[in-house]
Each structure stands twice: as C-alpha cells, then as structure tokens.
Amino acid sequence: MPASISLTGLCWSTPDDTPLFTDLTLAFGPERTGIVGRNGSGKSTLLRLISGEVSPVSGQVRVTGVLAAMRQDAMAQAGEALADLFGVRPALDLLGRAGAGLARTDELMVADWTLPARIETALLRCGLSLPPETPLAALSGGQRSRAALAAAIFAEPDILLLDEPTNNLDRAGRKAVIDLLRGWRGGAIVASHDRELLEEMDAIVELTSLGVTRYGGNYSAFRERKDVEREAAARDLAEAEEARREADRRARQASERKARKDSAGHKARARGDQPRIAMNTARNRAEASGGAGKRLREARRAGAEETLAAAREKVEVLQPLRMDIAPIGLAPGKTVLRLEGLTGGYTGDQPIIRDLSLTMTGPERVVLTGPNGSGKTTLLRLITGRCEVQSGRVDVAVTFALLDQHAGLLDPDLTLRDNFLRLSPLAGLHDAHAALARFGFRAADALRLAGRLSGGERLRAGLACVLQAVPQPQLLILDEPTNHLDLDGIAALEAAMAAYDGAVLAVSHDTAFLRSLAPTRFISLERHANVDDSTL
C-alpha cells in the first residue's frame, strides 16, 4: 500500500484556547507538497500534529508508511553529537567495542557494520563530511540544519516532514536541499516560504482563516491561481457593495412611498370623503401589505449585508500585506558607516573578522556574502556594539537599527505596543498603534505578548518597530530578514525596501529577495574571515 496521510475532522486550539484548526480534513500522498500560509496560520503545528508530537483536541490522524521529521531544535540539545541526532550512538559504541575486541558474541550477531557508511552517505547528500562524534555545539547554524536533514533521510522514510528546511543555510546548503527534494522518490510535506524551494513542489496547500485549500502544481502555478482568486474576490466585493446599495435604495423608496400614502390617508380622513368602515379596511390592508413588504426588504437587506461581510472577509484574507514607511531623505554624500582595519569576534588569537575596511556613503545597499561560518552575523554584531572589537575602528555616523532573523530586539514579556514605545521613547500611544497596524497588528493584536507570537509574526513585529521607529533609522542592518517571514510578509518587505531611501547593510541567502533589494555592491567576507573550509 502506498504511503499516505489523512486528517479527518481535526480540531486544535492554542494554549490560550484560540481555535487554530476546526474540522480540518486533508490528505497527502506520495508527492512533494508545500505548506504555505501567513505567520500564525498553523504550518508548524500541522506538521507536529501529523508527526504525533502534539495530539488534536478531536479528529483523527492516520498514517500509512514511515514518517521522519527534520528536527529544528538540533542546535538546542546540549552535549549532543551527530550520533545522537541520528539516534545511533549505542550502535556506534557497539562497533567501537567490536573493533577493540571487547564485544560479546551475542552483540556481534546484531552489530550493523554498514552503519558508518550509511551515516556518511546521508551527510554527503546534505553537503556535509563530518565524523559522527562531532559535537552539535561545534557546528554553525547552517551545518546543524544540514545535519538535521541528513538525520531525517537516514531513516529512509516513506514521507519526509520538513519545517523551513532552508532557514540558516547558505547558497550551497539551499542547493543541497533543493537537489535532495528534486530527486526524492517518496512523499514530502514541506512548510516553507522559500520560493525557489516551493517551485519544486507537486502541490501547494494554503492555510488561511477561511480554511485549507489545495492547489495542484508548484509555487508559480499557485501564485497565478491566487491572482485570479484575488481579482474574483474584488469583483465579488464590488457586486456585494452594489447589491447592498440597491437594497438600501429600494428600502428608502418604499419608505418614501409609504410616507406619501400615509399622508394622503390622513388628509382623506380629515375631509371625510369616504365611509369610515371603508377607510379602516383600506388602512388595515395597507398596513398588512406594508408589513409584509417591510419584512421582505429587511430580509433582502440582511442577505445583502451577509454577502457583503463574507466578500470583505475574503478580500481581507487575500489582500497582500503592506509595510508603509516614510521617506528618510538621506543625502547622497553623507558618510553612513566607516570601518578601518576592523578585527574582532570571539576571543583569543583567532578572531572571526580580520583587518576589514569598508565605507558606506549615502543610500547605498551593501550585501555581505560568504558561506556559513564566514562571520557575516559576527560583523553585524561588531558594527552595532554587540561584540567586542579587538582592533581597528567602527564609526556609525547615522541613526541605525538592527533586525536579526529572531527579532531579538523585542522583549518577550512585553506587549507589541509596549515594545514599540520602549524602542521609540519619543513616540506616543497613537504612533505605536498606527505603526503596528501598518504591519498587520490591528486593534487588540497590538496588545499581544511578543513571546507568544510565531517566529514570522515576531519578525514582522520587529520590522514594524524598526521601520516605523521615531526617529526613523537612516541605516537599516538586516540579518536574514526573510527567515521566518511568510510569503506575503516577504513581498511586503520587498516593496518597503524598494521605497526606502536610506542605507541598507544586509545579510541574506534569499536570491529572490536580493534581486528585489537591488544592491549597489557585494562584500565577500571570505578573505577577511578566519574560516575552516573543511567544516563548510
């Protein structure tokens, strides 16, 4: 029987009892399916429900075949080595004892002598060549992501569950993941915002507040269908608004006619032109007819209002997110940033960054490049004072803001509004609510705790606090800004960056985002970084 997953009548709520899935019914077969949706729509939760990591409130999850999930928390396990990530430490220990002549006969009978070769093959498929005893703590974020993927495919599953598998990966790492999925013969369910990766999918499943919709084809086919749906939703809204206006017009006309008839009836009574009994009969008949007409008009008006509300909701769900920012007015000749012989990062005799000089002038857009481990994030920490400079000089001559991929500038114990006010002490309550609303956090959403947001929501809130800061920064320092952002968020960020007239210093491996950013130059850190090429 081919591998499959079926979800029937699935219901699940967040810890604060907010419904996330209600009566969800969905099926997956032996194909590559991308899961997309706005931040907070439940992509990661859906994978956790499928894998059995969490249980639904009601409904059923049926799985045929073997599942394997890529562990996103591999970097958080203290004291673990690659062998632990693969779940093979006891088996490798047995091989070690066997090689030293210390294993019992019964142990030798169950020893898996192919294990080292299979581990090596899985790692190589993901672009790594490391011994199983390598500590996870010694790996870069990108290496840990590759190792987690290698551990998932090592089990030779029928269906892979991957949650943002290209986050933290450099260009070579992203290519390794894409090549792996391109040649994958089993099923795969991939929650991702990586547009290049989503182009490799056979189907796209979108999660929205309106429900779950499956689209055949890759990301480009999905976007074409979404554009058609958005246009149709706009037409439906226009028609619903016109129907509501027509219902209002007819109700107004009926009310005016009744007022004229009532006025004529009052005048006739005053003149006494007709017998009283005839006038009373006519009045009762008119009232009955008028009451029925009024109920019909009210029903039509209520129907028009309901249709209009549904059309508005659909348009709001389909409407792209906007991130509006005001002009900065940075002068073209203004020195923004100057680095002279900068050396630093970690301590001791092996600094990560060595003897780097750089000058940014005016609204330049500079992108730092280099493989995982070359010191891109370290350099940003040196520039912003979050890491000690060993020698050289750093001069940031304008107001700046740093946004990392985890939105570390937000205090998790504060609301979004209070975070905004903490970061922009010159702003008022109205400024905070208006800024957050522009980034999709309207009304009560501004009072949500930052620590309870999804990764993408947190990054979007961080962007609101940075791009709407009072005063606004003249230099934006972005460290993998599209990591964790949903597809609408990335599109909105690209539009905002196109309109931004300040300087930008960015680190990103997102090819599509970099193309949209239109950098004025690229700075490679490989010759300025202390990098062990054997570990990249």
XYZ file of C-alpha atoms in Angstrom:
536
model
C 0.000 0.000 0.000
C 1.479 3.412 -0.952
C 2.381 5.813 1.837
C -0.331 8.292 2.768
C -1.537 10.647 5.478
C -5.176 11.503 6.133
C -6.530 14.080 8.573
C -10.239 13.829 9.377
C -12.285 16.346 11.376
C -9.144 17.664 13.050
C -9.560 20.347 15.732
C -6.769 22.034 17.666
C -6.500 25.211 19.758
C -3.586 27.282 21.007
C -2.702 27.244 24.736
C -4.935 30.304 25.249
C -7.876 28.349 23.707
C -7.858 30.216 20.403
C -9.072 27.777 17.702
C -6.425 27.182 15.048
C -7.930 24.238 13.171
C -11.641 23.453 13.134
C -12.908 20.295 11.419
C -9.793 20.101 9.205
C -9.943 17.319 6.614
C -6.945 16.843 4.343
C -4.990 14.066 2.634
C -1.385 13.683 1.457
C 0.012 11.067 -0.889
C 3.482 10.111 -2.183
C 4.206 13.540 -3.650
C 6.017 16.718 -2.643
C 3.565 19.135 -1.028
C 4.415 22.658 0.094
C 2.559 24.120 3.094
C 2.135 27.905 2.925
C 0.166 30.461 4.886
C 0.551 33.666 6.799
C 2.539 33.688 10.009
C 0.484 32.166 12.793
C -1.759 30.181 10.430
C -0.524 26.874 11.876
C 2.031 25.474 9.405
C 4.433 24.153 12.049
C 1.552 22.969 14.229
C 0.140 20.991 11.308
C 3.451 19.138 10.920
C 3.575 18.469 14.660
C 0.043 17.041 14.552
C 0.970 14.778 11.637
C 4.137 13.542 13.347
C 2.278 12.867 16.607
C 4.337 15.375 18.576
C 1.071 17.000 19.682
C -2.412 15.500 19.816
C -5.572 17.031 18.335
C -8.455 18.090 20.552
C -10.639 15.943 18.324
C -10.455 14.221 14.963
C -8.064 11.608 13.618
C -4.627 11.409 12.017
C -3.990 8.231 10.015
C -0.528 7.459 8.639
C 0.430 4.645 6.275
C 4.173 4.178 5.940
C 7.192 5.517 7.841
C 7.483 9.225 8.725
C 10.637 11.158 9.541
C 10.688 14.795 10.663
C 13.604 17.208 10.401
C 14.442 18.408 13.898
C 14.533 22.202 14.062
C 15.791 22.111 17.663
C 19.000 20.245 16.899
C 21.033 23.290 17.905
C 19.406 23.424 21.350
C 20.429 19.965 22.607
C 23.361 20.459 24.982
C 26.083 17.815 24.966
C 24.777 16.006 21.884
C 26.848 14.816 18.959
C 25.874 13.914 15.409
C 25.475 10.291 16.514
C 22.753 11.376 18.972
C 20.973 13.374 16.291
C 20.922 10.240 14.123
C 19.868 8.111 17.112
C 22.741 5.671 16.591
C 25.138 6.308 19.477
C 24.589 2.867 21.140
C 25.026 1.095 17.791
C 28.262 3.018 17.078
C 29.541 2.307 20.604
C 28.972 -1.390 19.904
C 31.019 -1.164 16.697
C 33.761 0.576 18.643
C 33.854 -2.215 21.229
C 33.801 -4.793 18.453
C 36.776 -3.122 16.765
C 38.668 -3.211 20.063
C 37.801 -6.887 20.592
C 35.606 -6.129 23.609
C 32.170 -7.071 22.253
C 30.357 -10.246 23.286
C 29.377 -12.880 20.749
C 25.672 -12.066 21.023
C 26.471 -8.393 20.437
C 28.476 -9.190 17.339
C 25.456 -11.019 15.953
C 23.382 -7.811 15.944
C 26.113 -5.313 15.038
C 25.310 -3.161 11.989
C 28.582 -2.968 10.111
C 27.050 -0.810 7.356
C 26.122 1.950 9.800
C 29.167 4.263 9.371
C 28.881 4.138 5.586
C 25.148 4.885 5.678
C 25.682 7.840 8.027
C 28.421 9.181 5.747
C 26.156 8.829 2.698
C 23.276 10.694 4.368
C 25.604 13.528 5.430
C 27.158 13.785 1.965
C 23.706 14.036 0.370
C 23.216 17.151 2.503
C 26.654 18.600 1.766
C 28.459 17.570 4.976
C 31.524 15.426 5.635
C 31.897 15.062 9.405
C 32.579 12.199 11.828
C 29.578 11.024 13.907
C 31.244 12.092 17.159
C 31.266 15.773 16.119
C 29.515 17.834 18.853
C 26.418 19.691 17.635
C 27.609 22.749 19.534
C 30.666 22.894 17.267
C 28.529 23.286 14.144
C 27.311 26.544 12.628
C 23.567 27.119 12.332
C 23.681 26.135 8.676
C 25.644 22.969 9.405
C 23.168 21.966 12.101
C 20.279 22.436 9.674
C 22.026 20.217 7.117
C 22.763 17.616 9.805
C 19.112 17.613 10.919
C 18.010 16.988 7.341
C 20.593 14.209 6.955
C 19.270 12.555 10.128
C 15.743 12.665 8.710
C 16.627 10.985 5.408
C 18.920 8.482 7.168
C 15.794 6.660 8.406
C 14.802 6.072 4.746
C 11.239 7.222 5.422
C 8.297 6.967 3.077
C 7.314 10.573 3.855
C 9.553 13.448 4.987
C 8.216 16.262 7.195
C 10.324 19.397 6.777
C 9.729 22.671 8.627
C 11.579 25.589 6.980
C 14.475 23.328 5.877
C 16.449 26.106 4.137
C 16.484 28.557 7.044
C 20.065 29.362 8.156
C 21.535 27.790 5.014
C 23.979 29.465 2.659
C 23.638 29.198 -1.100
C 25.346 25.799 -1.250
C 23.145 24.481 1.564
C 19.965 25.652 -0.130
C 21.051 23.982 -3.345
C 21.711 20.732 -1.462
C 18.163 20.745 -0.039
C 16.614 21.551 -3.423
C 18.639 18.825 -5.146
C 17.656 16.341 -2.447
C 13.937 17.040 -2.814
C 14.177 17.144 -6.596
C 15.421 13.561 -6.561
C 13.274 12.354 -3.637
C 11.164 9.361 -4.636
C 8.948 9.252 -1.558
C 6.474 11.764 -0.206
C 7.449 15.074 1.384
C 5.466 17.725 3.243
C 7.433 20.969 3.366
C 6.384 24.048 5.343
C 8.400 26.834 3.756
C 8.455 30.402 2.491
C 11.469 29.717 0.251
C 10.101 30.479 -3.204
C 12.882 28.642 -5.004
C 12.239 25.509 -2.942
C 8.466 25.770 -3.430
C 8.994 25.701 -7.189
C 9.998 22.032 -6.761
C 6.660 21.049 -5.211
C 3.970 18.962 -6.916
C 1.181 20.665 -4.940
C 0.672 23.603 -2.586
C -1.624 23.558 0.462
C -2.526 27.008 1.779
C -3.751 27.642 5.332
C -5.931 30.729 5.839
C -8.621 31.870 8.253
C -11.123 30.801 5.584
C -9.907 27.202 5.742
C -7.488 24.951 3.876
C -7.158 24.883 0.081
C -5.073 22.547 -2.063
C -3.610 23.724 -5.380
C -2.021 21.415 -7.942
C 1.359 22.453 -9.306
C 4.321 24.413 -7.983
C 4.616 27.890 -6.473
C 4.304 29.749 -9.783
C 1.056 27.925 -10.567
C -0.170 28.692 -7.052
C 0.559 32.426 -7.447
C -1.301 32.521 -10.764
C -4.348 30.928 -9.151
C -4.133 33.328 -6.211
C -4.034 36.324 -8.534
C -7.184 35.035 -10.250
C -8.866 34.494 -6.867
C -7.892 37.978 -5.712
C -9.394 39.553 -8.828
C -12.564 37.455 -8.425
C -12.822 38.424 -4.758
C -12.528 42.102 -5.685
C -15.323 41.708 -8.257
C -17.486 39.857 -5.741
C -16.936 42.646 -3.218
C -17.883 45.315 -5.746
C -21.043 43.383 -6.664
C -21.927 42.868 -2.985
C -21.488 46.573 -2.273
C -23.701 47.432 -5.248
C -26.346 44.911 -4.063
C -26.311 46.451 -0.595
C -26.667 49.948 -2.071
C -29.588 48.729 -4.229
C -31.266 47.168 -1.162
C -30.840 50.469 0.700
C -32.229 52.405 -2.269
C -35.326 50.201 -2.530
C -35.911 50.391 1.220
C -35.648 54.173 1.054
C -38.061 54.361 -1.896
C -40.561 52.068 -0.118
C -40.349 54.209 2.997
C -40.960 57.368 0.964
C -43.958 55.776 -0.824
C -45.453 54.696 2.494
C -44.961 58.169 3.907
C -46.798 59.671 0.913
C -49.677 57.160 1.193
C -49.962 57.737 4.944
C -50.081 61.448 4.368
C -52.807 61.035 1.697
C -54.805 58.763 4.037
C -54.661 61.274 6.879
C -55.903 64.020 4.566
C -58.788 61.817 3.279
C -59.860 61.048 6.838
C -59.812 64.702 7.673
C -62.058 65.522 4.680
C -64.487 62.615 5.386
C -64.765 61.748 1.657
C -65.353 58.013 2.299
C -67.285 55.994 4.888
C -65.201 55.272 7.995
C -65.552 51.476 7.638
C -64.165 51.586 4.078
C -61.268 53.762 5.172
C -60.438 51.430 8.079
C -60.486 48.413 5.755
C -58.168 50.145 3.308
C -55.871 51.175 6.142
C -55.659 47.636 7.585
C -54.996 46.197 4.147
C -52.245 48.756 3.539
C -50.663 48.058 6.927
C -50.656 44.299 6.305
C -49.211 44.749 2.844
C -46.687 47.281 4.140
C -45.636 44.961 6.978
C -45.035 42.062 4.582
C -43.109 44.336 2.239
C -41.024 45.655 5.119
C -40.139 42.135 6.282
C -39.166 41.180 2.726
C -36.999 44.286 2.360
C -35.338 43.651 5.723
C -34.622 40.040 4.735
C -33.113 41.187 1.429
C -31.079 43.843 3.192
C -29.831 41.342 5.795
C -28.883 38.950 2.986
C -27.027 41.722 1.187
C -25.174 42.624 4.416
C -24.208 38.994 4.985
C -22.951 38.612 1.423
C -21.014 41.871 1.751
C -19.409 40.780 5.042
C -18.318 37.465 3.512
C -16.901 39.248 0.446
C -14.992 41.714 2.647
C -13.545 38.906 4.767
C -12.324 37.062 1.693
C -10.725 40.210 0.284
C -9.026 40.914 3.636
C -7.594 37.389 3.719
C -6.400 37.595 0.110
C -5.229 41.219 0.318
C -1.419 41.445 0.335
C 0.226 42.828 3.479
C 1.642 46.359 3.237
C 4.619 47.823 5.086
C 4.480 51.570 4.530
C 7.495 53.678 5.506
C 8.033 57.436 5.278
C 10.912 58.986 3.275
C 14.235 59.316 5.126
C 15.889 61.955 2.930
C 19.454 60.650 3.398
C 21.891 62.897 1.498
C 23.879 61.124 -1.270
C 27.241 62.371 0.041
C 26.619 61.571 3.703
C 29.078 59.123 5.283
C 26.936 56.397 6.838
C 29.445 53.804 8.052
C 33.233 53.563 8.167
C 35.250 50.512 9.218
C 39.041 50.770 9.383
C 41.144 47.640 9.895
C 38.377 46.003 11.897
C 39.361 42.826 13.746
C 37.223 41.003 16.292
C 34.704 38.317 17.070
C 35.281 35.765 19.842
C 38.408 35.995 21.948
C 41.950 34.745 21.741
C 44.301 34.575 18.795
C 41.735 33.500 16.192
C 39.269 36.376 15.609
C 36.474 35.709 13.152
C 36.871 39.038 11.304
C 40.351 40.238 10.428
C 41.536 43.592 9.063
C 38.309 44.639 7.317
C 37.870 48.174 5.968
C 34.616 49.454 4.495
C 32.935 52.812 3.852
C 29.240 53.305 3.046
C 28.097 56.658 1.661
C 24.535 57.871 1.134
C 21.673 55.474 0.398
C 23.941 52.590 -0.597
C 22.752 48.999 -0.428
C 25.570 46.680 0.591
C 25.167 42.910 0.901
C 27.645 40.830 2.898
C 28.351 37.462 1.288
C 30.164 34.302 2.314
C 29.398 30.705 3.286
C 28.009 29.653 6.660
C 30.639 30.357 9.295
C 32.412 33.177 7.428
C 31.437 35.774 10.047
C 28.586 37.739 8.476
C 26.471 37.879 11.626
C 29.605 38.456 13.725
C 30.460 41.504 11.627
C 26.994 42.954 12.180
C 27.416 42.415 15.923
C 30.777 44.222 15.814
C 29.263 47.160 13.938
C 26.339 47.506 16.365
C 28.453 47.133 19.521
C 27.086 43.718 20.474
C 30.504 42.104 20.086
C 33.902 43.354 21.280
C 36.257 44.962 18.758
C 39.818 43.710 19.234
C 41.457 46.301 16.974
C 40.551 48.822 14.311
C 37.721 51.323 14.276
C 33.948 51.303 13.821
C 32.165 54.590 13.126
C 28.384 54.544 12.541
C 27.623 58.151 11.608
C 23.804 57.999 11.359
C 20.878 56.579 13.304
C 20.623 52.843 12.696
C 18.547 49.805 13.577
C 19.482 46.118 13.580
C 16.893 43.457 12.870
C 18.030 39.866 13.180
C 16.056 36.846 11.989
C 14.830 36.139 15.539
C 13.738 39.754 16.216
C 15.943 39.775 19.307
C 15.190 43.462 19.858
C 11.729 42.536 21.205
C 11.220 41.855 24.919
C 9.143 38.632 25.024
C 7.428 39.665 28.266
C 6.087 42.953 26.856
C 3.193 43.613 24.501
C 3.940 44.732 20.964
C 2.719 48.227 21.821
C 4.986 48.449 24.862
C 7.913 47.085 22.863
C 7.380 49.808 20.276
C 7.250 52.519 22.952
C 10.370 51.092 24.645
C 12.310 51.197 21.376
C 10.872 54.608 20.351
C 10.539 56.607 23.600
C 9.620 59.764 21.646
C 6.525 58.082 20.190
C 3.016 58.216 21.659
C 0.293 55.598 22.005
C -1.321 56.632 18.720
C 2.044 56.345 16.931
C 2.544 52.839 18.319
C -0.906 51.561 17.317
C -0.690 53.184 13.873
C 2.773 51.726 13.203
C 1.775 48.222 14.274
C -1.462 48.388 12.260
C 0.538 49.136 9.096
C 2.273 45.801 9.625
C -0.877 43.789 10.222
C -1.208 44.106 14.022
C -4.509 45.926 14.347
C -6.544 46.823 17.443
C -6.182 44.107 20.123
C -3.299 42.429 18.237
C -1.076 45.299 19.383
C -1.597 44.087 22.963
C -0.350 40.547 22.325
C 2.790 39.486 24.182
C 5.823 39.300 21.908
C 6.838 35.990 23.450
C 3.600 34.329 22.309
C 3.980 35.150 18.624
C 5.076 32.708 15.968
C 8.573 33.223 14.558
C 7.220 35.028 11.494
C 4.829 37.210 13.499
C 7.696 38.185 15.797
C 9.871 39.157 12.834
C 7.028 41.186 11.316
C 6.539 42.979 14.648
C 10.282 43.643 14.756
C 10.086 45.167 11.283
C 7.261 47.431 12.483
C 9.365 48.612 15.425
C 12.383 49.198 13.166
C 10.845 50.685 10.017
C 8.345 52.860 11.920
C 10.746 53.939 14.683
C 10.681 57.546 15.930
C 13.027 58.884 14.646
C 13.349 56.528 11.676
C 16.762 54.908 11.149
C 18.901 56.157 8.289
C 20.766 52.839 8.175
C 18.956 49.503 8.252
C 21.066 46.499 9.231
C 19.249 43.305 8.263
C 20.400 39.808 9.198
C 18.465 37.207 7.145
C 15.293 39.333 7.210
C 13.201 36.872 5.195
C 13.832 33.926 7.517
C 10.515 33.064 9.232
C 8.545 35.675 7.254
C 5.582 34.307 5.330
C 5.249 34.834 1.577
C 3.021 37.905 1.948
C 5.440 39.318 4.505
C 8.386 38.851 2.166
C 6.519 40.549 -0.683
C 5.606 43.453 1.626
C 9.210 43.748 2.843
C 10.472 43.810 -0.740
C 8.016 46.595 -1.569
C 9.025 48.526 1.551
C 12.716 48.196 0.711
C 12.031 49.402 -2.829
C 10.535 52.594 -1.365
C 13.128 53.056 1.419
C 15.604 55.838 0.638
C 18.056 55.201 3.472
C 21.155 52.983 3.532
C 20.932 49.194 3.861
C 23.519 46.697 5.076
C 22.137 43.199 4.647
C 22.950 39.535 5.080
C 20.713 37.167 3.134
C 20.871 33.938 1.179
C 17.436 34.528 -0.342
C 18.223 35.024 -4.024
C 14.815 36.445 -4.891
C 14.963 38.949 -2.017
C 18.462 40.073 -3.007
C 17.350 40.544 -6.595
C 14.493 42.741 -5.354
C 16.797 44.661 -2.985
C 18.987 45.681 -5.960
C 22.305 46.022 -4.059
C 24.818 48.604 -5.170
C 27.643 46.224 -4.229
C 28.523 42.919 -2.585
C 31.255 42.485 0.029
C 32.707 38.979 0.399
C 33.971 38.124 3.882
C 35.906 35.004 2.916
C 39.303 36.711 2.766
C 38.598 38.720 5.937
C 37.302 35.751 7.953
C 39.072 33.020 9.871
C 37.220 30.090 8.290
C 37.981 26.379 8.380
C 36.910 25.398 4.858
C 36.746 21.724 5.815
C 33.696 22.385 8.001
C 31.649 24.388 5.479
